[in-house]
């Protein structure tokens, strides 16, 4: 759901004490699927749940009363201490390639799907608790989540939604009053996640790996009904499903690239079928532009580096295509035809990704018409940014001012270690802008809607987490969330949020924290 409006409730204390009950109109279509698709398991109650935040706009978009959600009874549900009427909690089964190695059984080891709600937009959404205790899929883990990663997911997923990127959302976060053991002990927390669904490439792999073709077919039919309804009308619905997933992913990854977003752990179990950004772990937005950038502490080979993301996404989609071969065979009549069909579908990824990226780059540069050489102009700027460690977000944002008037050039050139590198580029850009018919102001406005002023910068996210974990101070969290919820709207007084980290503030590594 892309409602960037995020007026939110800060804490339960700020609300009227509400004794009206919170009502979820849960439906449970996933629970109607065969029993080996999931395990029925309730969340494990926690010692002392306390509300951190309810996302008011999102709650309303799901037909929920935000005040009731923030009530004592609401918080008990959000913490997993009470199961809402009509909820049938499930842990979903899935497999996945983690860093290229196949694990036949992963599954929700610390999450419960509570049920599905119909949004006011007519879309069905999963409501999931993350960090809600062990399940039969937990194996070694404790089933819990630490406060830091919960806040990170809340902030970054809401920022992505406000930036217009398909993503899961954060409906609420609570602390548990319990400690979780990681490198040290940290406060525990539970995130309520909203997703178009939690179907992953890894869900298909789970069944395909055991040769359970019937389950793959049921899952594919479910995915079509839920996310790709037009595919049902196609002569080859499974091919149409594959085409649809590939297309959404090509556009999704293009958007990541255009914002400098690094997912960090694009395992196939974190690769959604709906085409949403899923599972915010060691994710980060890069500052200095560097195609090889990696933040995740466990990504030693750079498999999930910024520049590798399109390639890895296609690798993941290839794994999806493999799982669909048996149903494609039923559809096409032979093994050879199924393979040809899958390959044809996969071949469409690159051109779609490239077209989406090119269109986005053109917009970032204020080029509203299409000319030969546009892409080279953009690539030339990116090369110069990389060589001069220019901040990705701020360079493009300041370029909006430079589009309005050449007086803006000074602000951009300062971001390059050698400002002459920008001077040499800007001449060509200005010449190209002469082909455009709109006014400089219109162009700058369009650019300001493509180039955010505010992204969740790593050092600020870290500071937010530190204040919350170390001092139970959630004010910095509130403030950052408010800022990144209006990323394109530059406001005085918020300069700190638009400014890259100074060398001593720089955060170069992020951790899964699971
Ligand atoms: P993730 O890194 O969050 O994508 O998780 C990968 C797999 O590890 C999933 O099957 C999770 O359910 C599982 N997992 C992650 N953290 C925990 C935990 N604290 N307890 C149990 N399972 C976990
Ligand atoms: Mg995951």
Short mmCIF file of C-alpha atoms and ligand atoms in Angstrom, two decimals:
data_model
loop_
_atom_site.label_atom_id
_atom_site.label_comp_id
_atom_site.label_asym_id
_atom_site.label_seq_id
_atom_site.Cartn_x
_atom_site.Cartn_y
_atom_site.Cartn_z
CA UNK A 1 0.00 0.00 0.00
CA UNK A 2 1.52 3.28 -1.03
CA UNK A 3 -0.02 5.82 1.29
CA UNK A 4 2.91 8.01 2.26
CA UNK A 5 0.79 9.88 4.78
CA UNK A 6 2.07 8.76 8.16
CA UNK A 7 0.49 10.76 10.88
CA UNK A 8 1.07 8.39 13.72
CA UNK A 9 0.32 7.71 17.32
CA UNK A 10 3.37 8.08 19.49
CA UNK A 11 2.51 5.96 22.49
CA UNK A 12 -0.46 4.49 24.25
CA UNK A 13 -0.06 7.06 27.00
CA UNK A 14 -0.94 9.81 24.56
CA UNK A 15 -4.32 8.26 23.87
CA UNK A 16 -7.58 8.14 25.70
CA UNK A 17 -7.63 4.91 27.54
CA UNK A 18 -9.86 2.97 25.27
CA UNK A 19 -11.75 -0.03 26.47
CA UNK A 20 -13.56 -0.59 23.22
CA UNK A 21 -12.25 -3.76 21.67
CA UNK A 22 -10.07 -3.81 18.60
CA UNK A 23 -11.73 -5.70 15.78
CA UNK A 24 -9.78 -7.37 13.02
CA UNK A 25 -11.92 -8.71 10.18
CA UNK A 26 -9.42 -11.46 9.61
CA UNK A 27 -9.77 -13.83 6.70
CA UNK A 28 -7.52 -16.85 6.43
CA UNK A 29 -7.13 -17.96 2.84
CA UNK A 30 -3.63 -19.31 3.44
CA UNK A 31 -4.90 -21.50 6.27
CA UNK A 32 -7.26 -23.10 3.75
CA UNK A 33 -4.30 -24.35 1.70
CA UNK A 34 -3.01 -27.92 2.32
CA UNK A 35 -1.69 -28.55 5.82
CA UNK A 36 1.92 -29.06 4.75
CA UNK A 37 2.08 -25.42 3.60
CA UNK A 38 2.41 -24.19 7.18
CA UNK A 39 2.35 -25.08 10.83
CA UNK A 40 -0.43 -23.87 13.09
CA UNK A 41 1.22 -22.15 16.01
CA UNK A 42 0.28 -19.26 18.27
CA UNK A 43 2.65 -16.44 19.17
CA UNK A 44 4.41 -16.94 22.50
CA UNK A 45 3.32 -14.36 25.11
CA UNK A 46 5.90 -11.87 26.37
CA UNK A 47 6.52 -10.52 29.87
CA UNK A 48 5.55 -6.86 29.61
CA UNK A 49 4.38 -5.53 26.27
CA UNK A 50 4.65 -1.80 25.66
CA UNK A 51 3.66 0.07 22.57
CA UNK A 52 6.35 1.91 20.65
CA UNK A 53 4.21 2.99 17.74
CA UNK A 54 1.08 2.46 15.73
CA UNK A 55 1.08 3.55 12.09
CA UNK A 56 -2.20 5.44 12.08
CA UNK A 57 -2.59 6.02 8.34
CA UNK A 58 -1.75 2.41 7.53
CA UNK A 59 -4.12 1.14 10.24
CA UNK A 60 -6.96 3.18 8.74
CA UNK A 61 -6.10 1.87 5.28
CA UNK A 62 -6.64 -1.63 6.67
CA UNK A 63 -9.96 -0.75 8.22
CA UNK A 64 -8.51 -0.82 11.73
CA UNK A 65 -9.20 1.70 14.47
CA UNK A 66 -5.74 3.04 15.45
CA UNK A 67 -6.93 4.05 18.91
CA UNK A 68 -8.22 0.56 19.61
CA UNK A 69 -4.95 -0.89 18.29
CA UNK A 70 -3.04 1.26 20.77
CA UNK A 71 -5.31 0.24 23.66
CA UNK A 72 -4.18 -2.31 26.22
CA UNK A 73 -6.03 -5.05 24.43
CA UNK A 74 -4.66 -3.95 21.06
CA UNK A 75 -1.09 -3.99 22.37
CA UNK A 76 -1.62 -7.49 23.76
CA UNK A 77 -2.53 -8.63 20.27
CA UNK A 78 0.45 -6.80 18.73
CA UNK A 79 2.77 -8.47 21.25
CA UNK A 80 1.32 -11.93 20.69
CA UNK A 81 -0.12 -12.17 24.22
CA UNK A 82 -3.65 -12.48 22.93
CA UNK A 83 -4.97 -14.05 19.75
CA UNK A 84 -7.60 -11.86 18.10
CA UNK A 85 -10.98 -13.30 17.23
CA UNK A 86 -10.91 -14.86 13.73
CA UNK A 87 -7.11 -15.03 13.69
CA UNK A 88 -5.65 -18.44 12.82
CA UNK A 89 -1.93 -17.95 13.49
CA UNK A 90 0.42 -19.82 11.18
CA UNK A 91 4.13 -20.16 10.60
CA UNK A 92 4.67 -20.53 6.86
CA UNK A 93 6.85 -23.21 5.34
CA UNK A 94 9.52 -22.20 2.85
CA UNK A 95 13.01 -23.10 1.68
CA UNK A 96 15.63 -20.93 0.08
CA UNK A 97 19.07 -20.35 -1.32
CA UNK A 98 21.11 -18.49 1.28
CA UNK A 99 24.22 -16.97 -0.26
CA UNK A 100 23.85 -19.44 -3.09
CA UNK A 101 23.46 -22.56 -0.94
CA UNK A 102 20.14 -24.35 -0.90
CA UNK A 103 18.48 -24.96 2.46
CA UNK A 104 15.46 -27.25 1.94
CA UNK A 105 13.67 -26.06 5.07
CA UNK A 106 13.71 -22.55 6.51
CA UNK A 107 10.16 -21.33 7.20
CA UNK A 108 8.91 -18.71 9.64
CA UNK A 109 11.18 -19.36 12.58
CA UNK A 110 10.19 -16.24 14.43
CA UNK A 111 7.03 -15.00 12.81
CA UNK A 112 3.32 -15.71 12.87
CA UNK A 113 0.89 -14.86 10.14
CA UNK A 114 -2.17 -13.70 12.10
CA UNK A 115 -4.49 -13.55 9.11
CA UNK A 116 -5.38 -11.37 6.15
CA UNK A 117 -7.24 -8.08 6.00
CA UNK A 118 -8.83 -6.42 3.00
CA UNK A 119 -7.42 -2.92 2.61
CA UNK A 120 -9.63 0.02 1.74
CA UNK A 121 -7.79 -0.15 -1.63
CA UNK A 122 -9.38 -3.55 -2.26
CA UNK A 123 -6.09 -5.42 -1.85
CA UNK A 124 -5.74 -8.37 0.51
CA UNK A 125 -2.88 -7.94 3.00
CA UNK A 126 -1.08 -10.36 5.32
CA UNK A 127 -0.75 -9.24 8.93
CA UNK A 128 2.31 -10.85 10.45
CA UNK A 129 4.03 -10.62 13.82
CA UNK A 130 7.82 -10.79 13.51
CA UNK A 131 9.78 -11.71 16.65
CA UNK A 132 6.76 -13.46 18.16
CA UNK A 133 8.44 -16.60 19.50
CA UNK A 134 9.61 -20.03 18.41
CA UNK A 135 7.81 -22.17 15.84
CA UNK A 136 8.47 -25.67 14.55
CA UNK A 137 10.70 -23.96 11.94
CA UNK A 138 12.95 -22.21 14.47
CA UNK A 139 15.59 -24.88 14.92
CA UNK A 140 18.40 -23.08 16.71
CA UNK A 141 16.99 -19.55 16.97
CA UNK A 142 15.00 -18.14 19.88
CA UNK A 143 12.13 -16.94 17.71
CA UNK A 144 12.63 -13.39 18.90
CA UNK A 145 13.73 -10.07 17.44
CA UNK A 146 15.88 -7.40 19.05
CA UNK A 147 14.67 -3.82 19.28
CA UNK A 148 17.35 -2.42 16.96
CA UNK A 149 16.48 -4.49 13.88
CA UNK A 150 12.76 -3.94 14.52
CA UNK A 151 13.24 -0.16 14.49
CA UNK A 152 15.45 -0.41 11.41
CA UNK A 153 12.80 -2.39 9.51
CA UNK A 154 10.09 0.03 10.66
CA UNK A 155 12.03 3.09 9.48
CA UNK A 156 13.43 1.74 6.24
CA UNK A 157 10.23 0.02 5.08
CA UNK A 158 8.19 3.16 5.76
CA UNK A 159 10.82 5.27 3.99
CA UNK A 160 10.65 2.98 0.96
CA UNK A 161 6.84 3.24 0.91
CA UNK A 162 7.06 7.04 1.03
CA UNK A 163 9.65 6.95 -1.77
CA UNK A 164 7.10 5.07 -3.86
CA UNK A 165 8.88 1.70 -3.88
CA UNK A 166 6.77 -1.47 -3.54
CA UNK A 167 7.44 -2.77 -0.04
CA UNK A 168 6.06 -4.48 3.00
CA UNK A 169 4.96 -1.98 5.64
CA UNK A 170 5.18 -1.55 9.39
CA UNK A 171 1.83 -1.38 11.17
CA UNK A 172 3.17 -1.30 14.71
CA UNK A 173 6.08 -2.05 16.99
CA UNK A 174 6.09 -3.05 20.66
CA UNK A 175 8.78 -3.87 23.17
CA UNK A 176 8.42 -7.13 25.04
CA UNK A 177 9.91 -6.37 28.45
CA UNK A 178 12.26 -9.30 27.83
CA UNK A 179 15.90 -9.42 26.82
CA UNK A 180 17.15 -11.33 23.80
CA UNK A 181 20.63 -12.74 23.60
CA UNK A 182 22.66 -11.77 20.55
CA UNK A 183 26.32 -10.58 20.70
CA UNK A 184 25.09 -9.20 24.03
CA UNK A 185 21.66 -8.88 25.65
CA UNK A 186 19.25 -6.47 24.00
CA UNK A 187 15.65 -5.47 24.62
CA UNK A 188 13.23 -7.63 22.66
CA UNK A 189 10.58 -6.25 20.32
CA UNK A 190 7.86 -7.40 17.96
CA UNK A 191 7.13 -5.80 14.60
CA UNK A 192 3.71 -6.05 12.98
CA UNK A 193 4.40 -6.37 9.29
CA UNK A 194 1.92 -5.85 6.49
CA UNK A 195 2.63 -7.50 3.15
CA UNK A 196 0.72 -8.09 -0.07
CA UNK A 197 1.61 -11.66 0.87
CA UNK A 198 4.55 -13.56 2.31
CA UNK A 199 4.94 -15.82 -0.73
CA UNK A 200 8.60 -16.06 -1.66
CA UNK A 201 10.66 -17.70 -4.35
CA UNK A 202 11.66 -19.98 -1.47
CA UNK A 203 8.04 -21.05 -0.93
CA UNK A 204 8.00 -22.54 -4.44
CA UNK A 205 11.41 -24.10 -3.83
CA UNK A 206 10.17 -25.79 -0.66
CA UNK A 207 7.74 -27.91 -2.65
CA UNK A 208 9.73 -28.24 -5.86
CA UNK A 209 12.70 -29.65 -3.95
CA UNK A 210 10.68 -32.69 -2.88
CA UNK A 211 9.06 -33.17 -6.28
CA UNK A 212 5.65 -32.15 -4.91
CA UNK A 213 4.31 -30.88 -8.24
CA UNK A 214 0.75 -30.79 -6.98
CA UNK A 215 1.76 -28.35 -4.23
CA UNK A 216 3.66 -26.18 -6.72
CA UNK A 217 0.52 -26.03 -8.84
CA UNK A 218 -1.68 -25.11 -5.87
CA UNK A 219 0.79 -22.45 -4.79
CA UNK A 220 1.03 -21.04 -8.32
CA UNK A 221 -2.77 -20.89 -8.55
CA UNK A 222 -2.86 -19.11 -5.20
CA UNK A 223 -0.21 -16.60 -6.33
CA UNK A 224 -2.15 -15.95 -9.54
CA UNK A 225 -5.42 -15.42 -7.70
CA UNK A 226 -3.81 -13.12 -5.18
CA UNK A 227 -1.30 -11.11 -7.21
CA UNK A 228 -1.59 -11.75 -10.95
CA UNK A 229 -5.28 -12.14 -11.62
CA UNK A 230 -4.84 -11.25 -15.30
CA UNK A 231 -2.68 -14.38 -15.68
CA UNK A 232 -5.75 -16.50 -14.97
CA UNK A 233 -7.24 -15.29 -18.28
CA UNK A 234 -4.11 -16.18 -20.22
CA UNK A 235 -3.87 -19.33 -22.39
CA UNK A 236 -0.73 -20.15 -20.39
CA UNK A 237 -1.43 -18.95 -16.83
CA UNK A 238 1.82 -20.29 -15.31
CA UNK A 239 3.94 -18.67 -17.98
CA UNK A 240 1.96 -15.46 -17.40
CA UNK A 241 2.63 -15.76 -13.67
CA UNK A 242 6.36 -16.10 -14.31
CA UNK A 243 6.27 -13.14 -16.72
CA UNK A 244 4.45 -11.08 -14.10
CA UNK A 245 6.89 -11.81 -11.29
CA UNK A 246 9.85 -11.11 -13.57
CA UNK A 247 8.37 -7.84 -14.73
CA UNK A 248 7.62 -6.58 -11.23
CA UNK A 249 11.09 -7.56 -10.04
CA UNK A 250 12.78 -5.80 -12.98
CA UNK A 251 11.00 -2.58 -12.02
CA UNK A 252 11.55 -3.12 -8.31
CA UNK A 253 15.30 -3.57 -8.57
CA UNK A 254 15.52 -0.62 -10.96
CA UNK A 255 13.92 1.52 -8.26
CA UNK A 256 16.37 0.27 -5.66
CA UNK A 257 19.23 1.21 -7.97
CA UNK A 258 17.81 4.66 -8.64
CA UNK A 259 17.69 5.37 -4.90
CA UNK A 260 21.03 3.87 -3.90
CA UNK A 261 19.28 1.18 -1.85
CA UNK A 262 21.12 -2.01 -0.97
CA UNK A 263 18.89 -4.84 0.25
CA UNK A 264 21.85 -6.68 1.71
CA UNK A 265 20.53 -10.23 1.82
CA UNK A 266 18.77 -11.14 -1.41
CA UNK A 267 18.42 -14.82 -0.59
CA UNK A 268 15.60 -16.53 -2.48
CA UNK A 269 13.62 -16.75 0.77
CA UNK A 270 13.71 -12.95 0.95
CA UNK A 271 12.59 -12.56 -2.65
CA UNK A 272 8.85 -11.90 -2.79
CA UNK A 273 6.42 -13.23 -5.38
CA UNK A 274 4.29 -10.08 -5.17
CA UNK A 275 7.26 -7.90 -6.20
CA UNK A 276 7.57 -6.07 -2.90
CA UNK A 277 10.81 -5.32 -1.07
CA UNK A 278 10.79 -7.99 1.65
CA UNK A 279 12.84 -8.59 4.81
CA UNK A 280 14.85 -5.61 5.90
CA UNK A 281 17.96 -6.98 7.56
CA UNK A 282 21.37 -5.49 6.93
CA UNK A 283 19.91 -3.09 4.36
CA UNK A 284 21.27 0.41 3.81
CA UNK A 285 21.23 3.37 1.50
CA UNK A 286 24.69 4.17 0.26
CA UNK A 287 26.13 7.61 0.68
CA UNK A 288 29.27 8.01 -1.48
CA UNK A 289 28.40 6.42 -4.81
CA UNK A 290 30.20 3.13 -5.24
CA UNK A 291 28.77 0.32 -7.39
CA UNK A 292 30.70 -2.25 -5.34
CA UNK A 293 29.29 -1.04 -2.02
CA UNK A 294 28.43 -3.72 0.56
CA UNK A 295 27.25 -3.00 4.10
CA UNK A 296 26.25 -6.42 5.40
CA UNK A 297 28.81 -7.83 7.83
CA UNK A 298 28.18 -11.35 6.54
CA UNK A 299 28.45 -10.61 2.81
CA UNK A 300 32.17 -11.33 2.43
CA UNK A 301 32.17 -11.88 -1.33
CA UNK A 302 30.00 -8.90 -2.24
CA UNK A 303 27.34 -11.24 -3.63
CA UNK A 304 24.67 -8.73 -2.62
CA UNK A 305 26.61 -5.55 -3.38
CA UNK A 306 24.74 -2.58 -4.84
CA UNK A 307 25.89 -3.21 -8.40
CA UNK A 308 25.20 -6.95 -8.26
CA UNK A 309 21.53 -6.58 -7.36
CA UNK A 310 20.05 -6.87 -10.87
CA UNK A 311 22.17 -9.94 -11.63
CA UNK A 312 21.28 -11.60 -8.33
CA UNK A 313 17.61 -10.87 -8.74
CA UNK A 314 17.68 -12.59 -12.12
CA UNK A 315 19.51 -15.52 -10.49
CA UNK A 316 16.69 -15.74 -7.92
CA UNK A 317 14.03 -15.53 -10.63
CA UNK A 318 15.82 -18.32 -12.49
CA UNK A 319 15.41 -20.47 -9.38
CA UNK A 320 11.68 -19.61 -9.45
CA UNK A 321 11.44 -20.55 -13.12
CA UNK A 322 13.03 -23.94 -12.34
CA UNK A 323 10.35 -24.69 -9.75
CA UNK A 324 7.66 -23.94 -12.33
CA UNK A 325 9.05 -26.24 -15.05
CA UNK A 326 6.67 -29.15 -14.26
CA UNK A 327 3.58 -26.94 -14.46
CA UNK A 328 4.94 -25.20 -17.54
CA UNK A 329 5.33 -28.67 -19.03
CA UNK A 330 1.64 -29.38 -18.42
CA UNK A 331 0.90 -26.08 -20.09
CA UNK A 332 3.19 -26.36 -23.11
CA UNK A 333 3.02 -30.10 -23.73
CA UNK A 334 6.68 -31.04 -23.41
CA UNK A 335 9.82 -30.67 -21.32
CA UNK A 336 11.60 -28.89 -24.18
CA UNK A 337 8.77 -26.43 -24.67
CA UNK A 338 8.63 -25.75 -20.91
CA UNK A 339 12.34 -25.00 -20.83
CA UNK A 340 12.05 -22.74 -23.86
CA UNK A 341 9.12 -20.94 -22.26
CA UNK A 342 11.01 -20.38 -18.99
CA UNK A 343 14.09 -19.12 -20.84
CA UNK A 344 12.01 -16.77 -22.93
CA UNK A 345 10.43 -15.35 -19.78
CA UNK A 346 13.80 -14.90 -18.08
CA UNK A 347 15.25 -13.20 -21.16
CA UNK A 348 12.73 -10.40 -20.65
CA UNK A 349 14.25 -9.39 -17.32
CA UNK A 350 17.27 -7.48 -18.64
CA UNK A 351 15.47 -5.32 -21.21
CA UNK A 352 12.74 -4.47 -18.70
CA UNK A 353 15.23 -3.63 -15.99
CA UNK A 354 17.28 -1.51 -18.38
CA UNK A 355 14.26 0.36 -19.70
CA UNK A 356 13.02 1.04 -16.19
CA UNK A 357 16.43 2.21 -15.03
CA UNK A 358 16.92 4.40 -18.11
CA UNK A 359 13.51 6.03 -17.66
CA UNK A 360 14.32 6.67 -14.00
CA UNK A 361 17.74 8.12 -14.76
CA UNK A 362 16.25 10.42 -17.37
CA UNK A 363 13.77 11.70 -14.79
CA UNK A 364 16.52 12.17 -12.23
CA UNK A 365 18.31 14.37 -14.75
CA UNK A 366 15.18 16.31 -15.70
CA UNK A 367 15.09 14.91 -19.24
CA UNK A 368 11.41 14.68 -20.01
CA UNK A 369 11.90 13.71 -23.63
CA UNK A 370 14.03 10.88 -24.97
CA UNK A 371 17.21 11.44 -27.00
CA UNK A 372 20.10 9.25 -28.09
CA UNK A 373 22.96 9.68 -25.70
CA UNK A 374 20.79 10.27 -22.59
CA UNK A 375 21.93 7.08 -20.97
CA UNK A 376 25.59 7.82 -21.72
CA UNK A 377 25.15 11.25 -20.14
CA UNK A 378 23.77 9.64 -16.99
CA UNK A 379 26.45 6.93 -16.92
CA UNK A 380 29.14 9.56 -17.33
CA UNK A 381 27.82 11.42 -14.29
CA UNK A 382 27.70 8.19 -12.27
CA UNK A 383 31.28 7.35 -13.25
CA UNK A 384 32.43 10.77 -12.14
CA UNK A 385 30.46 10.43 -8.89
CA UNK A 386 32.14 7.09 -8.19
CA UNK A 387 35.62 8.43 -8.92
CA UNK A 388 34.97 11.45 -6.67
CA UNK A 389 33.05 9.75 -3.82
CA UNK A 390 30.08 12.07 -4.37
CA UNK A 391 27.06 11.45 -2.13
CA UNK A 392 24.44 9.68 -4.26
CA UNK A 393 21.30 11.22 -2.77
CA UNK A 394 22.61 14.73 -2.28
CA UNK A 395 24.23 14.99 -5.71
CA UNK A 396 20.93 14.32 -7.45
CA UNK A 397 19.00 16.51 -5.04
CA UNK A 398 21.30 19.46 -5.57
CA UNK A 399 21.17 18.86 -9.28
CA UNK A 400 17.51 19.95 -9.01
CA UNK A 401 18.74 23.38 -7.90
CA UNK A 402 21.28 23.39 -10.70
CA UNK A 403 18.42 22.65 -13.12
CA UNK A 404 16.52 25.68 -11.82
CA UNK A 405 19.55 27.94 -12.22
CA UNK A 406 23.28 27.68 -12.87
CA UNK A 407 23.70 29.29 -9.45
CA UNK A 408 22.99 25.82 -8.13
CA UNK A 409 26.16 24.38 -9.64
CA UNK A 410 28.30 25.36 -6.71
CA UNK A 411 26.33 23.16 -4.32
CA UNK A 412 26.81 20.12 -6.55
CA UNK A 413 30.45 20.54 -7.50
CA UNK A 414 31.44 20.74 -3.82
CA UNK A 415 30.27 17.14 -3.40
CA UNK A 416 32.99 15.88 -5.76
CA UNK A 417 36.47 15.38 -4.35
CA UNK A 418 37.65 17.06 -7.54
CA UNK A 419 34.95 19.64 -8.39
CA UNK A 420 36.35 19.96 -11.91
CA UNK A 421 34.91 16.50 -12.62
CA UNK A 422 31.42 18.00 -12.26
CA UNK A 423 32.31 21.13 -14.23
CA UNK A 424 33.38 19.00 -17.17
CA UNK A 425 30.09 17.06 -17.09
CA UNK A 426 27.63 19.86 -16.53
CA UNK A 427 28.41 21.52 -19.87
CA UNK A 428 27.00 18.53 -21.76
CA UNK A 429 23.94 18.34 -19.51
CA UNK A 430 23.10 22.01 -20.05
CA UNK A 431 23.48 21.58 -23.79
CA UNK A 432 21.12 18.59 -23.67
CA UNK A 433 18.59 20.56 -21.58
CA UNK A 434 18.29 23.04 -24.44
CA UNK A 435 16.36 20.33 -26.34
CA UNK A 436 13.70 20.34 -23.63
CA UNK A 437 10.73 22.62 -24.04
CA UNK A 438 9.56 23.07 -20.45
CA UNK A 439 10.67 25.86 -18.16
CA UNK A 440 13.62 25.49 -15.81
CA UNK A 441 11.25 25.67 -12.82
CA UNK A 442 8.97 22.90 -14.11
CA UNK A 443 12.01 20.76 -14.77
CA UNK A 444 13.37 21.37 -11.28
CA UNK A 445 9.97 20.43 -9.81
CA UNK A 446 9.84 17.17 -11.74
CA UNK A 447 13.37 16.41 -10.61
CA UNK A 448 12.49 17.14 -6.99
CA UNK A 449 9.87 14.42 -7.20
CA UNK A 450 12.43 11.91 -8.50
CA UNK A 451 15.37 12.82 -6.27
CA UNK A 452 14.63 12.61 -2.55
CA UNK A 453 16.10 15.06 -0.09
CA UNK A 454 15.85 12.58 2.76
CA UNK A 455 16.70 8.92 2.99
CA UNK A 456 17.34 7.05 6.25
CA UNK A 457 21.08 7.68 6.46
CA UNK A 458 22.94 4.91 8.27
CA UNK A 459 24.57 7.01 10.95
CA UNK A 460 21.20 8.53 11.85
CA UNK A 461 19.51 5.12 11.92
CA UNK A 462 22.29 3.91 14.23
CA UNK A 463 21.86 6.93 16.49
CA UNK A 464 18.10 6.34 16.61
CA UNK A 465 18.66 2.71 17.60
CA UNK A 466 21.25 3.65 20.20
CA UNK A 467 18.94 6.16 21.87
CA UNK A 468 16.09 3.64 21.95
CA UNK A 469 18.15 0.68 23.14
CA UNK A 470 20.46 2.56 25.48
CA UNK A 471 18.15 5.19 26.98
CA UNK A 472 14.64 4.07 26.05
CA UNK A 473 14.45 7.36 24.21
CA UNK A 474 12.17 6.97 21.18
CA UNK A 475 12.09 10.66 20.28
CA UNK A 476 14.87 10.36 17.66
CA UNK A 477 12.96 7.40 16.13
CA UNK A 478 9.78 9.49 15.92
CA UNK A 479 11.64 12.36 14.33
CA UNK A 480 13.51 10.31 11.73
CA UNK A 481 10.33 8.48 10.82
CA UNK A 482 8.53 11.76 10.29
CA UNK A 483 11.34 13.10 8.10
CA UNK A 484 11.67 10.03 5.85
CA UNK A 485 7.89 9.82 5.50
CA UNK A 486 8.04 12.99 3.37
CA UNK A 487 11.26 12.35 1.49
CA UNK A 488 10.73 14.68 -1.45
CA UNK A 489 9.65 17.71 0.54
CA UNK A 490 12.65 19.75 1.65
CA UNK A 491 11.96 21.55 4.90
CA UNK A 492 14.07 24.07 6.80
CA UNK A 493 15.55 22.83 10.05
CA UNK A 494 16.06 19.29 8.77
CA UNK A 495 19.49 19.84 7.14
CA UNK A 496 21.07 17.27 9.43
CA UNK A 497 18.96 14.55 7.80
CA UNK A 498 20.05 15.55 4.31
CA UNK A 499 23.73 15.70 5.15
CA UNK A 500 26.13 12.79 4.61
CA UNK A 501 27.94 11.39 7.63
CA UNK A 502 31.18 13.08 8.53
CA UNK A 503 34.19 10.73 8.49
CA UNK A 504 33.86 10.02 12.23
CA UNK A 505 30.11 9.38 11.97
CA UNK A 506 30.33 7.04 9.00
CA UNK A 507 28.71 3.61 9.38
CA UNK A 508 30.24 1.11 7.01
CA UNK A 509 28.76 -2.11 8.30
CA UNK A 510 25.28 -3.31 9.12
CA UNK A 511 24.27 -6.51 10.88
CA UNK A 512 21.35 -8.87 10.46
CA UNK A 513 20.88 -8.89 14.21
CA UNK A 514 18.67 -11.95 14.04
P1 LIG B 1 16.10 -13.87 7.81
O1 LIG B 1 17.57 -13.70 7.90
O2 LIG B 1 15.34 -13.00 8.75
O3 LIG B 1 15.59 -13.79 6.41
O4 LIG B 1 15.81 -15.33 8.33
C1 LIG B 1 16.28 -16.50 7.70
C2 LIG B 1 15.70 -17.71 8.39
O5 LIG B 1 16.16 -17.79 9.75
C3 LIG B 1 14.19 -17.71 8.47
O6 LIG B 1 13.77 -19.06 8.35
C4 LIG B 1 13.91 -17.18 9.85
O7 LIG B 1 12.66 -17.57 10.35
C5 LIG B 1 15.07 -17.78 10.64
N1 LIG B 1 15.39 -16.95 11.81
C6 LIG B 1 15.98 -15.75 11.81
N2 LIG B 1 16.11 -15.28 13.07
C7 LIG B 1 15.58 -16.22 13.88
C8 LIG B 1 15.42 -16.33 15.29
N3 LIG B 1 15.82 -15.38 16.13
N4 LIG B 1 14.83 -17.45 15.77
C9 LIG B 1 14.42 -18.42 14.94
N5 LIG B 1 14.54 -18.38 13.61
C10 LIG B 1 15.13 -17.29 13.08
MG1 LIG B 2 13.87 -13.80 5.61
#
